[in-house]
Coordinates of C-alpha atoms in Angstrom, one line a residue:
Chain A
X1 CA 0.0 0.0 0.0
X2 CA 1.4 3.3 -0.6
X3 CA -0.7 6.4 -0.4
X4 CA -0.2 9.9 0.1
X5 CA -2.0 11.7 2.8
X6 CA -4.7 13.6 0.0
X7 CA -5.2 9.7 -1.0
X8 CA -5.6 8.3 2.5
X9 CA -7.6 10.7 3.4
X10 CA -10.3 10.3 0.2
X11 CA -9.8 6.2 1.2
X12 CA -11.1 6.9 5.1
X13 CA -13.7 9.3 4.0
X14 CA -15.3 6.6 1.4
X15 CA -15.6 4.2 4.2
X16 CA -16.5 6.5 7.0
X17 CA -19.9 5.3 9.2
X18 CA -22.3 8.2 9.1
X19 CA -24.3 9.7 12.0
X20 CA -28.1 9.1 11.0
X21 CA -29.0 12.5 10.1
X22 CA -32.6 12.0 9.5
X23 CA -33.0 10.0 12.9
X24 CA -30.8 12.9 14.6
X25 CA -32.7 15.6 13.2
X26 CA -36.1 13.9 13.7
X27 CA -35.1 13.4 18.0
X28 CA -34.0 16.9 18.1
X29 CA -36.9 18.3 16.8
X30 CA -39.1 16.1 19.1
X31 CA -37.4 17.3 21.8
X32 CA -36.6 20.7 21.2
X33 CA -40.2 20.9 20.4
X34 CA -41.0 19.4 23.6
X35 CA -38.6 21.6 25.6
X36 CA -40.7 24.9 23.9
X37 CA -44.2 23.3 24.7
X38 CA -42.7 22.7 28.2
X39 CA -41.5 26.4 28.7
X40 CA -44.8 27.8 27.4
X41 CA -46.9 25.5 29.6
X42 CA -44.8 26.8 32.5
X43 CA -45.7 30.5 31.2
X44 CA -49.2 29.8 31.4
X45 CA -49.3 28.2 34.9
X46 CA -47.1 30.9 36.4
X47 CA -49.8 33.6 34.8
X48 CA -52.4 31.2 36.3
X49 CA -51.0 32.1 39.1
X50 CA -51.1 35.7 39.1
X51 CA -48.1 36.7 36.9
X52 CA -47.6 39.5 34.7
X53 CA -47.0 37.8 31.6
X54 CA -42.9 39.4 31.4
X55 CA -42.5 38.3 34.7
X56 CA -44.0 34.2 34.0
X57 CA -41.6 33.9 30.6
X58 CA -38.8 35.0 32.8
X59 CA -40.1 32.3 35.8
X60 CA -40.7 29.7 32.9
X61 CA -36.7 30.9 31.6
X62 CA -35.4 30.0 35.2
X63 CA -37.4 27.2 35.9
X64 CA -35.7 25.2 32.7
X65 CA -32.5 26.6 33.2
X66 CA -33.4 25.0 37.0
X67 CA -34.7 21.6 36.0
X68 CA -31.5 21.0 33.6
X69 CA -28.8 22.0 36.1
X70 CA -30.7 19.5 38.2
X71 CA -31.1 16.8 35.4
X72 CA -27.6 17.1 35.0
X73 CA -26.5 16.7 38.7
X74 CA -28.9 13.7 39.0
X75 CA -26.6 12.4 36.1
X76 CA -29.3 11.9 33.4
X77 CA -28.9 14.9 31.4
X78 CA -26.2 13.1 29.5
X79 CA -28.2 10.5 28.4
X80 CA -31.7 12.5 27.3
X81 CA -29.0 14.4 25.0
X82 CA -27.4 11.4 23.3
X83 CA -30.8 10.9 22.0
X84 CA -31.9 14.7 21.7
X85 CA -28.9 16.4 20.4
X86 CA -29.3 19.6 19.1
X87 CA -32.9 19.9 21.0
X88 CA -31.9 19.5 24.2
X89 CA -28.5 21.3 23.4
X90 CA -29.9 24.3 21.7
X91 CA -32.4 25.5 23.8
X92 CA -31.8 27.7 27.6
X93 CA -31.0 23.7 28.8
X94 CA -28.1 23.2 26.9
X95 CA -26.4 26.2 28.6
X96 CA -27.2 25.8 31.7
X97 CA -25.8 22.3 31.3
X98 CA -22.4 23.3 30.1
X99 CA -22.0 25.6 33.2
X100 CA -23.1 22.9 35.6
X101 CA -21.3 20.0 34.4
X102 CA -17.7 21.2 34.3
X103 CA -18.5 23.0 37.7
X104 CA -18.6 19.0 38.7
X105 CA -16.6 17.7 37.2
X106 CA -13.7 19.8 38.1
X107 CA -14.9 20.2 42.2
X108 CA -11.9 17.8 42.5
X109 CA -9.7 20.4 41.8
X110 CA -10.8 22.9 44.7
X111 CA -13.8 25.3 44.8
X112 CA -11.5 28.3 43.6
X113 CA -9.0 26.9 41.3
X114 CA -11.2 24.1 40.2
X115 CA -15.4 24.9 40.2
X116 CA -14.7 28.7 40.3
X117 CA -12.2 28.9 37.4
X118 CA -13.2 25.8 35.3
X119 CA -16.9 26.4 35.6
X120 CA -16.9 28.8 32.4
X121 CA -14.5 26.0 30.0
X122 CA -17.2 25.2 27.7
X123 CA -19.8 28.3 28.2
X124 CA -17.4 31.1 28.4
X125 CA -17.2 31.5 24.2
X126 CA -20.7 31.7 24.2
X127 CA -20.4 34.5 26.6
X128 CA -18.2 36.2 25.0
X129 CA -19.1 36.2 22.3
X130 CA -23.1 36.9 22.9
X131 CA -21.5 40.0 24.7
X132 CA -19.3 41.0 21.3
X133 CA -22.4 40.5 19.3
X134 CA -24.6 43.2 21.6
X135 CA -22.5 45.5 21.7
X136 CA -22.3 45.3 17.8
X137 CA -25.9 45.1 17.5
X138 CA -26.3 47.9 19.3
X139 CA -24.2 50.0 17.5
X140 CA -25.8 48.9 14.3
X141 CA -29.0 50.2 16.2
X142 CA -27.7 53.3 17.4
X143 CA -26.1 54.0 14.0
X144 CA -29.6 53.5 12.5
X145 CA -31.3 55.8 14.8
X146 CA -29.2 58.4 14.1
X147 CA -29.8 57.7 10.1
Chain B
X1 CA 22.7 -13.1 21.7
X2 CA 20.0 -10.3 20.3
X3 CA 20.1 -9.9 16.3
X4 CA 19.2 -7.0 14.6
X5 CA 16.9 -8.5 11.7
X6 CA 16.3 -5.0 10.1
X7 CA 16.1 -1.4 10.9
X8 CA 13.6 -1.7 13.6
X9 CA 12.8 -5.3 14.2
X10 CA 15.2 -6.9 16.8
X11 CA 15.1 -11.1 17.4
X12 CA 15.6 -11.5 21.6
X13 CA 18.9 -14.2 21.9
X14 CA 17.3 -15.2 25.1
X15 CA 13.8 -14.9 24.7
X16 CA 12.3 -13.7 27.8
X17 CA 9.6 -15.1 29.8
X18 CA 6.3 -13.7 30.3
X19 CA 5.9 -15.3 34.2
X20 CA 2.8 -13.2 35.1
X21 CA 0.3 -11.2 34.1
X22 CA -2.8 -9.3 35.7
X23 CA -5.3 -7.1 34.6
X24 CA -7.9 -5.2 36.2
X25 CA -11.3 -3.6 34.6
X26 CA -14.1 -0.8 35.7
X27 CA -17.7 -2.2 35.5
X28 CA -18.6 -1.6 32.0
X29 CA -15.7 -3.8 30.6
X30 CA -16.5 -6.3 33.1
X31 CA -20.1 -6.5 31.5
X32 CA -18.7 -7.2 28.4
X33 CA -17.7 -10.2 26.0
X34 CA -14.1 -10.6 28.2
X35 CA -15.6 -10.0 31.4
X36 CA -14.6 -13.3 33.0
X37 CA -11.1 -12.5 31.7
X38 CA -10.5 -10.1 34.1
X39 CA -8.9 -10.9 37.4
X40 CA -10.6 -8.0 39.1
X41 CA -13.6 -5.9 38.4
X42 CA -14.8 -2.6 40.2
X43 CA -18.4 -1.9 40.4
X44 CA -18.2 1.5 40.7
X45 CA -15.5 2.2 38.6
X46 CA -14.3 4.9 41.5
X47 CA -12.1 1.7 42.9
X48 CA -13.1 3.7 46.3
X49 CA -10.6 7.1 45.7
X50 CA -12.2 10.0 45.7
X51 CA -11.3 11.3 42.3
X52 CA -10.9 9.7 39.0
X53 CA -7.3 10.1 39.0
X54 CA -6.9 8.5 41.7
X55 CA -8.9 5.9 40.6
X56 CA -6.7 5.3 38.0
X57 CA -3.6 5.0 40.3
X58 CA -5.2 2.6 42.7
X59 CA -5.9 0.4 39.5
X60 CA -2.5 -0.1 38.8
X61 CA -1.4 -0.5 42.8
X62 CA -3.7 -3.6 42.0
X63 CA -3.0 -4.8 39.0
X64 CA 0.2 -4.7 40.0
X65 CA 0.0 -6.5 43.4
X66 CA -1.9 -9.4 41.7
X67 CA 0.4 -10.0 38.9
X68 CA 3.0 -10.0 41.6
X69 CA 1.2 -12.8 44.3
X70 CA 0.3 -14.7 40.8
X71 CA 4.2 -14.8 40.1
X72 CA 4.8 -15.3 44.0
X73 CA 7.2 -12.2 43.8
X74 CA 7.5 -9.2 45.9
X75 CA 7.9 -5.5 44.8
X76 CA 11.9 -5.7 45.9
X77 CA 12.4 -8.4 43.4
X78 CA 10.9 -6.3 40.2
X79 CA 14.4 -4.8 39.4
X80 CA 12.4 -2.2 36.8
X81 CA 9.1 -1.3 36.1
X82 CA 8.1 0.3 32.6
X83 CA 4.8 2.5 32.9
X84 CA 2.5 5.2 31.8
X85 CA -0.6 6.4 31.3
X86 CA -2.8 8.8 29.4
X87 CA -2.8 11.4 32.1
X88 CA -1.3 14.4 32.0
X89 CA 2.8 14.2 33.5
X90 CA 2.0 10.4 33.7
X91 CA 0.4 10.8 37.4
X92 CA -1.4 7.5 37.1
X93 CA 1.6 5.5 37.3
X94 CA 3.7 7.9 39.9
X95 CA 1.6 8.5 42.4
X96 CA 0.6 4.4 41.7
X97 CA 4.4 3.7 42.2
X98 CA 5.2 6.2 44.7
X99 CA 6.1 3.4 47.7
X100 CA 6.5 0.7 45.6
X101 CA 10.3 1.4 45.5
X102 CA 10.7 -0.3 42.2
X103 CA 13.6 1.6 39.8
X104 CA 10.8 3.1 37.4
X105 CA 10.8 4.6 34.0
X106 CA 7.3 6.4 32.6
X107 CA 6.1 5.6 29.4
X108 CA 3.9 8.0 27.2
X109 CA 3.0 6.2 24.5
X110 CA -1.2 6.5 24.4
X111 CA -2.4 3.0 23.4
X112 CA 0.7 1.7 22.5
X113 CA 2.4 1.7 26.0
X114 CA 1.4 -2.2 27.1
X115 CA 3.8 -3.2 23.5
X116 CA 6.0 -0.2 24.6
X117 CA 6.7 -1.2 28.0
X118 CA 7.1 -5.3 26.7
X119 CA 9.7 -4.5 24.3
X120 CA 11.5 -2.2 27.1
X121 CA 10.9 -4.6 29.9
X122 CA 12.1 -7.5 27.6
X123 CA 15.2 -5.8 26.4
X124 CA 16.2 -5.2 29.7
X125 CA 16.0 -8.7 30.5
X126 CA 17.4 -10.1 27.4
X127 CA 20.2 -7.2 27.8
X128 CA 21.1 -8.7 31.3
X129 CA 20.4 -5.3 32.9
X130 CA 17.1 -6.4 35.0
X131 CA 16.9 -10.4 36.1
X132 CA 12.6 -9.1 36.4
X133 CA 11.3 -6.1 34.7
X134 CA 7.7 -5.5 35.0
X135 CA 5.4 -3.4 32.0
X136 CA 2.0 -2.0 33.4
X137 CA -0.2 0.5 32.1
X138 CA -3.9 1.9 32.6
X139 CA -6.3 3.9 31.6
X140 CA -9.7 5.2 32.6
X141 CA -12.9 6.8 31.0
X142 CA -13.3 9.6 33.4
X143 CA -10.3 10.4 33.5
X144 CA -9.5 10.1 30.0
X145 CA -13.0 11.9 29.5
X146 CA -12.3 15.1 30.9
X147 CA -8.6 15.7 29.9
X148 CA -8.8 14.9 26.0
X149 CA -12.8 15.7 25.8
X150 CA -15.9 16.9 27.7
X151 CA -17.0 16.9 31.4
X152 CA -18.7 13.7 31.8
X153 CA -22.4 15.2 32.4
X154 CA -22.0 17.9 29.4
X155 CA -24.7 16.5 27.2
X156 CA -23.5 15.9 23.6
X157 CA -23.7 13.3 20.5
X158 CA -20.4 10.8 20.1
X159 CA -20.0 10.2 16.2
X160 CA -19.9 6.7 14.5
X161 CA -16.3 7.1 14.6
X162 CA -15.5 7.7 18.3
X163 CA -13.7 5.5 20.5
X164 CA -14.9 4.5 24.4
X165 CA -11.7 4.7 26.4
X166 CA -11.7 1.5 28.4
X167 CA -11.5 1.7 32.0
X168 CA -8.7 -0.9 32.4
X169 CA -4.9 -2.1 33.6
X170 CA -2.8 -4.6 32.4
X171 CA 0.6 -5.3 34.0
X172 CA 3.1 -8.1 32.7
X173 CA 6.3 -9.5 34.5
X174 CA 8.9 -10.6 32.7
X175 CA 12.3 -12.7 33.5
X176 CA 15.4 -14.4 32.2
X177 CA 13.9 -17.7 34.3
X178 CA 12.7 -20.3 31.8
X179 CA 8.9 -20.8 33.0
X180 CA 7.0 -21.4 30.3
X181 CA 3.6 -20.6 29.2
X182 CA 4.8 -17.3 27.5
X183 CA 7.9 -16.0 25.6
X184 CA 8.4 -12.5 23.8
X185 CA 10.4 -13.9 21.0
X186 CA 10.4 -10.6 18.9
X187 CA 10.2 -6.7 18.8
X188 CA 9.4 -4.2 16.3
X189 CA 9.7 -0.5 17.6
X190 CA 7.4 1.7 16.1
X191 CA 8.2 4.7 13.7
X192 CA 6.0 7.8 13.9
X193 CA 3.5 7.8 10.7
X194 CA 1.0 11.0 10.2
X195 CA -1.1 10.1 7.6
X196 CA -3.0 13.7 8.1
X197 CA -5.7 12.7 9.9
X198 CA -7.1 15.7 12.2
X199 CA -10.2 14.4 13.6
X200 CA -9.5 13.2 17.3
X201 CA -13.0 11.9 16.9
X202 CA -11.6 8.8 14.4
X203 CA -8.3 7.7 16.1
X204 CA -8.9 4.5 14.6
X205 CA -8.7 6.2 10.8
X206 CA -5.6 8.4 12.5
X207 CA -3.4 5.0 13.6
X208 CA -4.5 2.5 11.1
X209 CA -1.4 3.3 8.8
X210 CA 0.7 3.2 11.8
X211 CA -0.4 -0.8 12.6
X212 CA 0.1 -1.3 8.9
X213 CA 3.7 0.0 8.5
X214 CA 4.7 -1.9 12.1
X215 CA 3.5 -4.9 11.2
X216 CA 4.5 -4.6 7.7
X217 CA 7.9 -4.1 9.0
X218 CA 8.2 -6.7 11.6
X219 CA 6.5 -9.3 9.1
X220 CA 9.0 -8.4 6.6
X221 CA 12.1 -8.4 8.9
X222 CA 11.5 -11.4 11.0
X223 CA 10.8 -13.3 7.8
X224 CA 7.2 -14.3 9.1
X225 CA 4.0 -14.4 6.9
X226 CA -0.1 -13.5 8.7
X227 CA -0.5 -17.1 8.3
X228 CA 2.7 -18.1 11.0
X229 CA 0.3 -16.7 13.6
X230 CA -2.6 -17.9 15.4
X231 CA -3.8 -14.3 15.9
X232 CA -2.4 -10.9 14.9
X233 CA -4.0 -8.7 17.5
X234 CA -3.8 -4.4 17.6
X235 CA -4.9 -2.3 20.0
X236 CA -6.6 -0.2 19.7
X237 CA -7.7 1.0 16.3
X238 CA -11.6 0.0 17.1
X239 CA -14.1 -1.6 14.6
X240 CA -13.1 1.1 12.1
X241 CA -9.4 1.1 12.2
X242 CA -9.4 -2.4 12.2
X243 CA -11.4 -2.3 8.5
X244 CA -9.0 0.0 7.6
X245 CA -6.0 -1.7 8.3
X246 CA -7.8 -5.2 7.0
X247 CA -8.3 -3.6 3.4
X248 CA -5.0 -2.0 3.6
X249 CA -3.4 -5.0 3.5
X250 CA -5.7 -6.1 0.8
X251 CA -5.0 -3.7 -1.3
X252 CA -1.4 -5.8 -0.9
X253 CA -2.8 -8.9 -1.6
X254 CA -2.8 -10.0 1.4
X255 CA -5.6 -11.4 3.5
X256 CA -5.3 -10.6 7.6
X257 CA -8.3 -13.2 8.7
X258 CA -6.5 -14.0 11.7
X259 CA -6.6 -10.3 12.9
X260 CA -8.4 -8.6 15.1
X261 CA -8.4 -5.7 17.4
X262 CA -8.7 -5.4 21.5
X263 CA -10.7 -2.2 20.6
X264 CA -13.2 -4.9 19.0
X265 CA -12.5 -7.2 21.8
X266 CA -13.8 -6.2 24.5
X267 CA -17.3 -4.8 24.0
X268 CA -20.2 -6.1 22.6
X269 CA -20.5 -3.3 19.7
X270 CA -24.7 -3.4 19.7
X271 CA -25.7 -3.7 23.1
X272 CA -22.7 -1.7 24.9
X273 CA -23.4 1.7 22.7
X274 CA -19.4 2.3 22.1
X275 CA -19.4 3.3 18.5
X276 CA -16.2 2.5 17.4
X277 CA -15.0 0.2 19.8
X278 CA -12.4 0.3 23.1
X279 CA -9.7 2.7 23.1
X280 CA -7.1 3.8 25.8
X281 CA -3.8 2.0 27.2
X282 CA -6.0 0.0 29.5
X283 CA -7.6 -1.7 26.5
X284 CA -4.5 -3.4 24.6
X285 CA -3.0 -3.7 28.2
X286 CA -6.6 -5.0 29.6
X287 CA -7.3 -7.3 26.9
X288 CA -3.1 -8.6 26.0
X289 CA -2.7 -9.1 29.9
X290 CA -5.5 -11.1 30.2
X291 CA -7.7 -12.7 27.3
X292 CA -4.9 -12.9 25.0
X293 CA -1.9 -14.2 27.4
X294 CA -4.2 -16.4 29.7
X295 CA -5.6 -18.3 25.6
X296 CA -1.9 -18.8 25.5
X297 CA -1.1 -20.4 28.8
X298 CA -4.2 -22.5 28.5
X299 CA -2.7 -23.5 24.7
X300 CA -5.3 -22.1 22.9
X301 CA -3.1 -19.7 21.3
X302 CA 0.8 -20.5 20.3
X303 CA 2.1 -17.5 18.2
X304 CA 0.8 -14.2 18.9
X305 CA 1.4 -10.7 16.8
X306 CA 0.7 -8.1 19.2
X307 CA 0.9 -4.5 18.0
X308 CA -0.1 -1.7 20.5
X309 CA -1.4 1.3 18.7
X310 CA -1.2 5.1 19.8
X311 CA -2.0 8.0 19.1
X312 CA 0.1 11.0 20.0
X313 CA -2.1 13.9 20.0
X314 CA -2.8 15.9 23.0
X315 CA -5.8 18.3 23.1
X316 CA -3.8 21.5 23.0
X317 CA -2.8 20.0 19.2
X318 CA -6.1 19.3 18.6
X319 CA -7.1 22.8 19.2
X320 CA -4.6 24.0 17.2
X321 CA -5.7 22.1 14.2
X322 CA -2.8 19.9 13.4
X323 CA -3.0 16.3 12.4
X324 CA -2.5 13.3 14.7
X325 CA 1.3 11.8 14.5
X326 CA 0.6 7.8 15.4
X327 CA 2.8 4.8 16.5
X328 CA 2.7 1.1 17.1
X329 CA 4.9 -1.1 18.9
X330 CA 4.7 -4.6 18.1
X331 CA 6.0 -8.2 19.6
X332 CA 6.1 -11.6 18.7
X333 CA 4.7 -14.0 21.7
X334 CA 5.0 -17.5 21.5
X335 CA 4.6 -20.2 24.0
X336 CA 7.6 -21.9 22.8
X337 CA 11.7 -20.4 23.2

């Protein structure tokens, strides 16, 4: 066998197992569907009971963000996603998961150096840059005002 | 006296003996098709430390404490231990070997360190520098997990491709005594091969052309054909690697139906959801130190082509986009000097 690297490369992707895409795509809208339904049937019952209608979406917002830091302590959050993917990740759920599971996973390490610092390894981009893309925004706004 | 056959393939004058070996799984292994191969099986997988790390050492203070009462030795008469681990600094085997006061050497060698540390430990002997030299090696999911990947609980998809890193020692002992049962006759060390492979998520794909040019070369330089051996065995290139390297060789002509990989080894691929098969040092070492050397002490197996596979990425590479350089190490095993 002799191959160069471009021909290896062609000879791995040709044989390469797939993820089901259709299957994937199917779960996640299930699920991410399911997660919405979920946060507006929280809305409701918050206004139910006696909510202004800003302040139950922001109750619903917390209450998810709530039940998926716990789901993910109680060690099952892991497994909903392997099925959900992108549904479960997408959503509030999937942030509040990436801030909660490293904070775990690297207690071991101390609750400065360790939870404190570590706690932000997968969600800090996201941070980032949401805050980067805000302040751009509102420029863009601002500029548009003033036009 | 040892002969050089070829540029990396050395025949051992005196072939050492293989007069012990252990190996030690976490709970999932032990649920799989080797389960009963395993001399001892943790249920929690935490093997009672209180961090994964930890965890890891304390598997290779047993593995190697039972291959040492199966040998009926004692830690002063190891004369040198080879080992390593996948952990950052090798931790798992120094703080495992921290009162063992055995002269150690740490190995990195990812996957490949069980066939690194055998060639080592079995040069020494051979070399008349250790009377007992001892190889061990480990690895373990969570630890594994959280260095090279994700925290455990963050929720994401694996792809097809993706490797489960086996939770999972192996430790050999190996002397200039004439024992039986097991002798490394031959070693082939390993030359780095990048074949461009960037995805971290298809080591198999990345080592593949490392397996083939080791075992190539050893084939080729100890005169031997695939046919001379009862099994030729890699670790760990997974279901896909192992495809790879298969067609590979047809693509020579040549028909490997006597291989197959620890990776494929030691989980069931449909029920056990591991995608691509076992990865991780534990899994060649796991698998080699127990199913593989205990078929040739019960005579099942005579002449054994073991090639440990590893990749040599670490995730700061990774994240800086370059490919993954790969090894194997390979030896010859037969129960016969």
């Amino acid at each position: 066998m002799n191959m160069t690297n471009k021909e290896y490369s062609k000879f791995v992707t040709d044989r390469q197992p797939h993820s089901p895409v259709v299957k994937d795509t199917l779960f996640a809208f299930l699920f991410g569907g399911g997660i919405c339904l979920l946060g507006k049937g929280l809305t409701e019952l918050y206004m139910l009971a006696g909510a202004a209608e800003t302040v139950a979406k922001t109750c619903s917002t917390i209450s998810l963000i709530f039940l998926s830091g716990l789901s993910t302590a109680l060690g099952f959050y892991d497994k909903i996603a392997k099925v959900a993917g992108a549904g479960i990740v997408v959503p509030i759920t999937g942030f509040a998961n990436s801030v909660v599971s490293p904070a775990m996973e690297f207690r071991s390490e101390g609750l400065v150096l360790g939870l404190g610092a570590k706690m932000f390894i997968v969600a800090g981009p996201v941070i980032v840059f949401g805050l980067i893309s805000s302040v751009l925004y509102g420029i863009i706004y601002w500029i548009a005002g003033v036009i | 006296m040892t002969k050089r056959l070829g540029r990396s393939t050395v025949a051992f004058g005196n072939p050492p003996c293989i007069r012990a070996n252990a190996c030690v799984a976490g709970k999932k292994e032990g649920e799989g098709p080797l389960g009963n191969s395993f001399d001892i099986v943790n249920n929690d997988t935490s093997f009672g430390e209180k961090s994964w790390e930890k965890a890891e050492s304390r598997m290779q203070e047993l593995v190697l404490a039972k291959a040492l009462s199966k040998a009926a030795l004692s830690p002063p008469d190891v004369d040198m231990i080879f080992a390593g681990d996948l952990l950052n600094q090798c931790i798992g085997s120094a703080f495992a070997l921290k009162d063992a006061e055995i002269p150690y050497f740490g190995l990195y060698g990812a996957c490949s360190t069980m066939a690194e540390g055998l060639i080592l430990a079995s040069a020494a002997v051979d070399g008349g520098f250790a009377n007992r030299a001892a190889a061990m090696t480990s690895s373990h999911f969570c630890s594994a997990e959280r260095q090279y990947r994700m925290p455990l609980e963050y929720g994401s998809q694996r792809t097809p491709t993706a490797q489960w890193t086996v939770t999972g020692a192996g430790c050999a002992i190996v002397t200039a005594e004439d024992l039986g049962g097991a002798y490394v006759t031959h070693a082939c060390v390993g030359q780095i091969v990048d074949a461009g492979v960037k995805d971290a998520a298809n080591m198999g794909a990345a080592m593949a052309p490392a397996a083939y040019r080791t075992i190539t070369d050893i084939l080729d330089q100890s005169g031997s054909a695939p046919e001379d051996f009862d099994l030729i065995v890699t670790g760990d290139l997974g279901f896909f690697g192992g495809e790879l390297l298969r067609e590979m060789f047809e693509l020579d002509g040549v028909e490997l139906l006597n291989h197959t990989d620890c990776g494929e080894m030691i989980f069931d691929r449909e029920s056990q959801d591991v995608h691509a098969g076992g990865s991780g040092c534990g899994c060649s070492a796991s698998v080699f130190c127990g199913e593989i050397l205990n078929s040739m002490r019960a005579g099942r197996l005579a002449r054994v082509l073991f090639a440990g596979t590893g990749a040599l990425m670490s995730p700061v590479s990774t994240n800086q986009g370059s490919s993954i350089p790969c090894i194997a190490h390979a030896v010859i095993v037969s129960s016969t000097r």
